[in-house]
């Protein structure tokens, strides 16, 4: 890949734009946290529970962040550090961003990160990553405010049924995503050709499942551990996958 590409991709102008946008995302996050605490006071929700929830979310984010960081290192060497940092800060879906960048370069007619990857290919990757996220932003802006009314309508105002509905939806989402990883791991292990790191997604799922069950049992007696179980289980699952492959 020409050195000129990375020089421009890591230029001061691009860094300035990236910093400004990431700062906007950071400010939005802080405003959201402040609004959550303010609303909690209005409805009589304990401040201690708010802090525990925030701390639990922070701990649980460590596992996914490690996976994002690994992809980020690879992307930085091709599309530049500022754009990689920007995209993964406001979107966070590392595989999606990497796929979009790759599809963009292939649409231009060159392989991602190859010696033919010039400035036009870089621009195409950047545009593909940006346009790829537009649909989500439009959906959030146009329909998010209507989803709560839809949830209430489906639940019929029954708080217990709403809790079951929300829990089932979460289990369905995470189950669907996890099923894809398990299938990928099984396919890798059953492939005739040797694949480097074969079975990693499957081993990570198994390690995370077993550790989560154990941690939840332990948390019944060690109550302070409960808010950290998800983050710890993810880390154990990742470590188990590394050991197994």
PDB file of N, CA and C in Angstrom, residues 133-204:
ATOM      1  N   UNK A 133     -23.769   3.132   7.950  1.00  0.00           N
ATOM      2  CA  UNK A 133     -24.379   3.451   9.242  1.00  0.00           C
ATOM      3  C   UNK A 133     -25.556   4.397   9.160  1.00  0.00           C
ATOM      4  N   UNK A 134     -25.864   4.917   7.975  1.00  0.00           N
ATOM      5  CA  UNK A 134     -26.934   5.897   7.827  1.00  0.00           C
ATOM      6  C   UNK A 134     -28.302   5.292   8.150  1.00  0.00           C
ATOM      7  N   UNK A 135     -28.533   4.053   7.699  1.00  0.00           N
ATOM      8  CA  UNK A 135     -29.832   3.416   7.928  1.00  0.00           C
ATOM      9  C   UNK A 135     -30.188   3.316   9.397  1.00  0.00           C
ATOM     10  N   UNK A 136     -29.200   2.947  10.227  1.00  0.00           N
ATOM     11  CA  UNK A 136     -29.448   2.840  11.665  1.00  0.00           C
ATOM     12  C   UNK A 136     -29.812   4.192  12.264  1.00  0.00           C
ATOM     13  N   UNK A 137     -29.072   5.224  11.848  1.00  0.00           N
ATOM     14  CA  UNK A 137     -29.339   6.562  12.391  1.00  0.00           C
ATOM     15  C   UNK A 137     -30.729   7.053  12.000  1.00  0.00           C
ATOM     16  N   UNK A 138     -31.133   6.798  10.756  1.00  0.00           N
ATOM     17  CA  UNK A 138     -32.457   7.209  10.303  1.00  0.00           C
ATOM     18  C   UNK A 138     -33.550   6.483  11.087  1.00  0.00           C
ATOM     19  N   UNK A 139     -33.354   5.184  11.303  1.00  0.00           N
ATOM     20  CA  UNK A 139     -34.353   4.414  12.044  1.00  0.00           C
ATOM     21  C   UNK A 139     -34.486   4.929  13.474  1.00  0.00           C
ATOM     22  N   UNK A 140     -33.344   5.190  14.117  1.00  0.00           N
ATOM     23  CA  UNK A 140     -33.359   5.706  15.488  1.00  0.00           C
ATOM     24  C   UNK A 140     -34.079   7.046  15.552  1.00  0.00           C
ATOM     25  N   UNK A 141     -33.764   7.941  14.614  1.00  0.00           N
ATOM     26  CA  UNK A 141     -34.370   9.264  14.625  1.00  0.00           C
ATOM     27  C   UNK A 141     -35.853   9.267  14.320  1.00  0.00           C
ATOM     28  N   UNK A 142     -36.291   8.359  13.444  1.00  0.00           N
ATOM     29  CA  UNK A 142     -37.680   8.380  12.983  1.00  0.00           C
ATOM     30  C   UNK A 142     -38.619   7.497  13.801  1.00  0.00           C
ATOM     31  N   UNK A 143     -38.096   6.408  14.384  1.00  0.00           N
ATOM     32  CA  UNK A 143     -39.015   5.429  14.975  1.00  0.00           C
ATOM     33  C   UNK A 143     -38.781   5.105  16.447  1.00  0.00           C
ATOM     34  N   UNK A 144     -37.640   5.504  17.020  1.00  0.00           N
ATOM     35  CA  UNK A 144     -37.363   5.131  18.415  1.00  0.00           C
ATOM     36  C   UNK A 144     -38.438   5.626  19.371  1.00  0.00           C
ATOM     37  N   UNK A 145     -38.902   6.852  19.180  1.00  0.00           N
ATOM     38  CA  UNK A 145     -39.892   7.430  20.099  1.00  0.00           C
ATOM     39  C   UNK A 145     -41.240   6.702  20.043  1.00  0.00           C
ATOM     40  N   UNK A 146     -41.444   5.869  19.016  1.00  0.00           N
ATOM     41  CA  UNK A 146     -42.712   5.140  18.886  1.00  0.00           C
ATOM     42  C   UNK A 146     -42.623   3.714  19.434  1.00  0.00           C
ATOM     43  N   UNK A 147     -41.407   3.259  19.712  1.00  0.00           N
ATOM     44  CA  UNK A 147     -41.239   1.876  20.137  1.00  0.00           C
ATOM     45  C   UNK A 147     -41.829   1.606  21.523  1.00  0.00           C
ATOM     46  N   UNK A 148     -41.732   2.580  22.431  1.00  0.00           N
ATOM     47  CA  UNK A 148     -42.278   2.381  23.773  1.00  0.00           C
ATOM     48  C   UNK A 148     -43.795   2.238  23.716  1.00  0.00           C
ATOM     49  N   UNK A 149     -44.451   3.055  22.871  1.00  0.00           N
ATOM     50  CA  UNK A 149     -45.903   2.939  22.710  1.00  0.00           C
ATOM     51  C   UNK A 149     -46.272   1.573  22.136  1.00  0.00           C
ATOM     52  N   UNK A 150     -45.458   1.081  21.210  1.00  0.00           N
ATOM     53  CA  UNK A 150     -45.701  -0.237  20.630  1.00  0.00           C
ATOM     54  C   UNK A 150     -45.543  -1.329  21.677  1.00  0.00           C
ATOM     55  N   UNK A 151     -44.520  -1.178  22.520  1.00  0.00           N
ATOM     56  CA  UNK A 151     -44.292  -2.160  23.581  1.00  0.00           C
ATOM     57  C   UNK A 151     -45.458  -2.183  24.555  1.00  0.00           C
ATOM     58  N   UNK A 152     -45.956  -1.009  24.909  1.00  0.00           N
ATOM     59  CA  UNK A 152     -47.094  -0.907  25.816  1.00  0.00           C
ATOM     60  C   UNK A 152     -48.348  -1.526  25.189  1.00  0.00           C
ATOM     61  N   UNK A 153     -48.529  -1.297  23.906  1.00  0.00           N
ATOM     62  CA  UNK A 153     -49.707  -1.834  23.209  1.00  0.00           C
ATOM     63  C   UNK A 153     -49.660  -3.353  23.156  1.00  0.00           C
ATOM     64  N   UNK A 154     -48.480  -3.897  22.849  1.00  0.00           N
ATOM     65  CA  UNK A 154     -48.337  -5.351  22.788  1.00  0.00           C
ATOM     66  C   UNK A 154     -48.512  -5.965  24.177  1.00  0.00           C
ATOM     67  N   UNK A 155     -47.983  -5.290  25.193  1.00  0.00           N
ATOM     68  CA  UNK A 155     -48.067  -5.813  26.549  1.00  0.00           C
ATOM     69  C   UNK A 155     -49.402  -5.597  27.207  1.00  0.00           C
ATOM     70  N   UNK A 156     -50.233  -4.725  26.655  1.00  0.00           N
ATOM     71  CA  UNK A 156     -51.561  -4.500  27.203  1.00  0.00           C
ATOM     72  C   UNK A 156     -51.563  -3.835  28.569  1.00  0.00           C
ATOM     73  N   UNK A 157     -50.452  -3.166  28.943  1.00  0.00           N
ATOM     74  CA  UNK A 157     -50.394  -2.475  30.223  1.00  0.00           C
ATOM     75  C   UNK A 157     -50.087  -3.378  31.403  1.00  0.00           C
ATOM     76  N   UNK A 158     -49.930  -4.661  31.180  1.00  0.00           N
ATOM     77  CA  UNK A 158     -49.613  -5.620  32.241  1.00  0.00           C
ATOM     78  C   UNK A 158     -48.104  -5.589  32.500  1.00  0.00           C
ATOM     79  N   UNK A 159     -47.701  -5.102  33.668  1.00  0.00           N
ATOM     80  CA  UNK A 159     -46.274  -4.945  33.960  1.00  0.00           C
ATOM     81  C   UNK A 159     -45.530  -6.277  33.970  1.00  0.00           C
ATOM     82  N   UNK A 160     -46.167  -7.330  34.462  1.00  0.00           N
ATOM     83  CA  UNK A 160     -45.513  -8.639  34.496  1.00  0.00           C
ATOM     84  C   UNK A 160     -45.305  -9.165  33.071  1.00  0.00           C
ATOM     85  N   UNK A 161     -46.335  -9.014  32.242  1.00  0.00           N
ATOM     86  CA  UNK A 161     -46.221  -9.472  30.860  1.00  0.00           C
ATOM     87  C   UNK A 161     -45.175  -8.649  30.109  1.00  0.00           C
ATOM     88  N   UNK A 162     -45.119  -7.345  30.391  1.00  0.00           N
ATOM     89  CA  UNK A 162     -44.114  -6.499  29.755  1.00  0.00           C
ATOM     90  C   UNK A 162     -42.705  -6.935  30.142  1.00  0.00           C
ATOM     91  N   UNK A 163     -42.524  -7.306  31.408  1.00  0.00           N
ATOM     92  CA  UNK A 163     -41.207  -7.778  31.861  1.00  0.00           C
ATOM     93  C   UNK A 163     -40.825  -9.070  31.146  1.00  0.00           C
ATOM     94  N   UNK A 164     -41.795  -9.982  31.004  1.00  0.00           N
ATOM     95  CA  UNK A 164     -41.545 -11.240  30.291  1.00  0.00           C
ATOM     96  C   UNK A 164     -41.239 -10.962  28.825  1.00  0.00           C
ATOM     97  N   UNK A 165     -42.000 -10.045  28.223  1.00  0.00           N
ATOM     98  CA  UNK A 165     -41.812  -9.700  26.810  1.00  0.00           C
ATOM     99  C   UNK A 165     -40.426  -9.114  26.570  1.00  0.00           C
ATOM    100  N   UNK A 166     -40.012  -8.180  27.432  1.00  0.00           N
ATOM    101  CA  UNK A 166     -38.696  -7.558  27.288  1.00  0.00           C
ATOM    102  C   UNK A 166     -37.585  -8.584  27.484  1.00  0.00           C
ATOM    103  N   UNK A 167     -37.751  -9.450  28.486  1.00  0.00           N
ATOM    104  CA  UNK A 167     -36.743 -10.482  28.727  1.00  0.00           C
ATOM    105  C   UNK A 167     -36.643 -11.464  27.573  1.00  0.00           C
ATOM    106  N   UNK A 168     -37.789 -11.851  27.022  1.00  0.00           N
ATOM    107  CA  UNK A 168     -37.795 -12.786  25.891  1.00  0.00           C
ATOM    108  C   UNK A 168     -37.141 -12.162  24.668  1.00  0.00           C
ATOM    109  N   UNK A 169     -37.393 -10.872  24.453  1.00  0.00           N
ATOM    110  CA  UNK A 169     -36.787 -10.184  23.306  1.00  0.00           C
ATOM    111  C   UNK A 169     -35.263 -10.141  23.449  1.00  0.00           C
ATOM    112  N   UNK A 170     -34.789  -9.875  24.664  1.00  0.00           N
ATOM    113  CA  UNK A 170     -33.345  -9.834  24.900  1.00  0.00           C
ATOM    114  C   UNK A 170     -32.726 -11.211  24.697  1.00  0.00           C
ATOM    115  N   UNK A 171     -33.391 -12.242  25.237  1.00  0.00           N
ATOM    116  CA  UNK A 171     -32.881 -13.607  25.062  1.00  0.00           C
ATOM    117  C   UNK A 171     -32.854 -13.994  23.585  1.00  0.00           C
ATOM    118  N   UNK A 172     -33.888 -13.578  22.854  1.00  0.00           N
ATOM    119  CA  UNK A 172     -33.938 -13.882  21.428  1.00  0.00           C
ATOM    120  C   UNK A 172     -32.798 -13.227  20.663  1.00  0.00           C
ATOM    121  N   UNK A 173     -32.543 -11.953  20.968  1.00  0.00           N
ATOM    122  CA  UNK A 173     -31.467 -11.222  20.277  1.00  0.00           C
ATOM    123  C   UNK A 173     -30.104 -11.843  20.563  1.00  0.00           C
ATOM    124  N   UNK A 174     -29.810 -12.028  21.851  1.00  0.00           N
ATOM    125  CA  UNK A 174     -28.505 -12.566  22.211  1.00  0.00           C
ATOM    126  C   UNK A 174     -28.368 -14.027  21.783  1.00  0.00           C
ATOM    127  N   UNK A 175     -29.478 -14.774  21.852  1.00  0.00           N
ATOM    128  CA  UNK A 175     -29.441 -16.163  21.410  1.00  0.00           C
ATOM    129  C   UNK A 175     -29.162 -16.277  19.926  1.00  0.00           C
ATOM    130  N   UNK A 176     -29.776 -15.390  19.145  1.00  0.00           N
ATOM    131  CA  UNK A 176     -29.553 -15.395  17.696  1.00  0.00           C
ATOM    132  C   UNK A 176     -28.093 -15.089  17.363  1.00  0.00           C
ATOM    133  N   UNK A 177     -27.551 -14.070  18.027  1.00  0.00           N
ATOM    134  CA  UNK A 177     -26.154 -13.700  17.776  1.00  0.00           C
ATOM    135  C   UNK A 177     -25.203 -14.810  18.217  1.00  0.00           C
ATOM    136  N   UNK A 178     -25.502 -15.401  19.361  1.00  0.00           N
ATOM    137  CA  UNK A 178     -24.631 -16.456  19.872  1.00  0.00           C
ATOM    138  C   UNK A 178     -24.719 -17.712  19.015  1.00  0.00           C
ATOM    139  N   UNK A 179     -25.913 -17.990  18.484  1.00  0.00           N
ATOM    140  CA  UNK A 179     -26.089 -19.170  17.639  1.00  0.00           C
ATOM    141  C   UNK A 179     -25.203 -19.086  16.398  1.00  0.00           C
ATOM    142  N   UNK A 180     -25.060 -17.881  15.864  1.00  0.00           N
ATOM    143  CA  UNK A 180     -24.189 -17.694  14.705  1.00  0.00           C
ATOM    144  C   UNK A 180     -22.747 -18.018  15.027  1.00  0.00           C
ATOM    145  N   UNK A 181     -22.281 -17.599  16.199  1.00  0.00           N
ATOM    146  CA  UNK A 181     -20.906 -17.894  16.615  1.00  0.00           C
ATOM    147  C   UNK A 181     -20.701 -19.394  16.833  1.00  0.00           C
ATOM    148  N   UNK A 182     -21.692 -20.036  17.456  1.00  0.00           N
ATOM    149  CA  UNK A 182     -21.585 -21.475  17.705  1.00  0.00           C
ATOM    150  C   UNK A 182     -21.531 -22.242  16.380  1.00  0.00           C
ATOM    151  N   UNK A 183     -22.392 -21.867  15.440  1.00  0.00           N
ATOM    152  CA  UNK A 183     -22.408 -22.538  14.133  1.00  0.00           C
ATOM    153  C   UNK A 183     -21.079 -22.332  13.395  1.00  0.00           C
ATOM    154  N   UNK A 184     -20.547 -21.101  13.495  1.00  0.00           N
ATOM    155  CA  UNK A 184     -19.256 -20.823  12.847  1.00  0.00           C
ATOM    156  C   UNK A 184     -18.169 -21.710  13.421  1.00  0.00           C
ATOM    157  N   UNK A 185     -18.144 -21.842  14.742  1.00  0.00           N
ATOM    158  CA  UNK A 185     -17.139 -22.686  15.386  1.00  0.00           C
ATOM    159  C   UNK A 185     -17.258 -24.142  14.982  1.00  0.00           C
ATOM    160  N   UNK A 186     -18.499 -24.633  14.921  1.00  0.00           N
ATOM    161  CA  UNK A 186     -18.720 -26.026  14.526  1.00  0.00           C
ATOM    162  C   UNK A 186     -18.297 -26.251  13.077  1.00  0.00           C
ATOM    163  N   UNK A 187     -18.648 -25.308  12.205  1.00  0.00           N
ATOM    164  CA  UNK A 187     -18.268 -25.417  10.793  1.00  0.00           C
ATOM    165  C   UNK A 187     -16.751 -25.426  10.623  1.00  0.00           C
ATOM    166  N   UNK A 188     -16.071 -24.603  11.423  1.00  0.00           N
ATOM    167  CA  UNK A 188     -14.611 -24.552  11.344  1.00  0.00           C
ATOM    168  C   UNK A 188     -13.989 -25.874  11.767  1.00  0.00           C
ATOM    169  N   UNK A 189     -14.518 -26.456  12.842  1.00  0.00           N
ATOM    170  CA  UNK A 189     -13.963 -27.714  13.337  1.00  0.00           C
ATOM    171  C   UNK A 189     -14.252 -28.886  12.397  1.00  0.00           C
ATOM    172  N   UNK A 190     -15.380 -28.822  11.699  1.00  0.00           N
ATOM    173  CA  UNK A 190     -15.754 -29.924  10.812  1.00  0.00           C
ATOM    174  C   UNK A 190     -15.216 -29.759   9.395  1.00  0.00           C
ATOM    175  N   UNK A 191     -14.573 -28.608   9.115  1.00  0.00           N
ATOM    176  CA  UNK A 191     -14.030 -28.384   7.775  1.00  0.00           C
ATOM    177  C   UNK A 191     -12.869 -29.330   7.513  1.00  0.00           C
ATOM    178  N   UNK A 192     -12.772 -29.780   6.259  1.00  0.00           N
ATOM    179  CA  UNK A 192     -11.702 -30.706   5.887  1.00  0.00           C
ATOM    180  C   UNK A 192     -10.333 -30.033   5.908  1.00  0.00           C
ATOM    181  N   UNK A 193     -10.309 -28.752   5.509  1.00  0.00           N
ATOM    182  CA  UNK A 193      -9.043 -28.006   5.517  1.00  0.00           C
ATOM    183  C   UNK A 193      -8.775 -27.436   6.901  1.00  0.00           C
ATOM    184  N   UNK A 194      -7.520 -27.399   7.284  1.00  0.00           N
ATOM    185  CA  UNK A 194      -7.132 -26.863   8.582  1.00  0.00           C
ATOM    186  C   UNK A 194      -7.305 -25.355   8.594  1.00  0.00           C
ATOM    187  N   UNK A 195      -8.052 -24.852   9.551  1.00  0.00           N
ATOM    188  CA  UNK A 195      -8.301 -23.416   9.665  1.00  0.00           C
ATOM    189  C   UNK A 195      -7.639 -22.908  10.940  1.00  0.00           C
ATOM    190  N   UNK A 196      -6.857 -21.848  10.807  1.00  0.00           N
ATOM    191  CA  UNK A 196      -6.181 -21.282  11.975  1.00  0.00           C
ATOM    192  C   UNK A 196      -7.206 -20.719  12.955  1.00  0.00           C
ATOM    193  N   UNK A 197      -7.094 -21.099  14.215  1.00  0.00           N
ATOM    194  CA  UNK A 197      -8.023 -20.624  15.228  1.00  0.00           C
ATOM    195  C   UNK A 197      -9.383 -21.277  15.138  1.00  0.00           C
ATOM    196  N   UNK A 198      -9.460 -22.457  14.513  1.00  0.00           N
ATOM    197  CA  UNK A 198     -10.740 -23.144  14.326  1.00  0.00           C
ATOM    198  C   UNK A 198     -11.434 -23.422  15.648  1.00  0.00           C
ATOM    199  N   UNK A 199     -12.722 -23.179  15.685  1.00  0.00           N
ATOM    200  CA  UNK A 199     -13.523 -23.460  16.873  1.00  0.00           C
ATOM    201  C   UNK A 199     -13.507 -22.357  17.906  1.00  0.00           C
ATOM    202  N   UNK A 200     -12.791 -21.271  17.647  1.00  0.00           N
ATOM    203  CA  UNK A 200     -12.697 -20.192  18.625  1.00  0.00           C
ATOM    204  C   UNK A 200     -14.041 -19.661  19.088  1.00  0.00           C
ATOM    205  N   UNK A 201     -14.949 -19.305  18.174  1.00  0.00           N
ATOM    206  CA  UNK A 201     -16.263 -18.801  18.597  1.00  0.00           C
ATOM    207  C   UNK A 201     -17.050 -19.804  19.431  1.00  0.00           C
ATOM    208  N   UNK A 202     -16.945 -21.091  19.075  1.00  0.00           N
ATOM    209  CA  UNK A 202     -17.646 -22.130  19.834  1.00  0.00           C
ATOM    210  C   UNK A 202     -17.077 -22.264  21.235  1.00  0.00           C
ATOM    211  N   UNK A 203     -15.752 -22.291  21.343  1.00  0.00           N
ATOM    212  CA  UNK A 203     -15.109 -22.412  22.651  1.00  0.00           C
ATOM    213  C   UNK A 203     -15.416 -21.195  23.533  1.00  0.00           C
ATOM    214  N   UNK A 204     -15.468 -20.022  22.927  1.00  0.00           N
ATOM    215  CA  UNK A 204     -15.781 -18.806  23.690  1.00  0.00           C
ATOM    216  C   UNK A 204     -17.189 -18.879  24.264  1.00  0.00           C
TER     217      UNK A 204
END
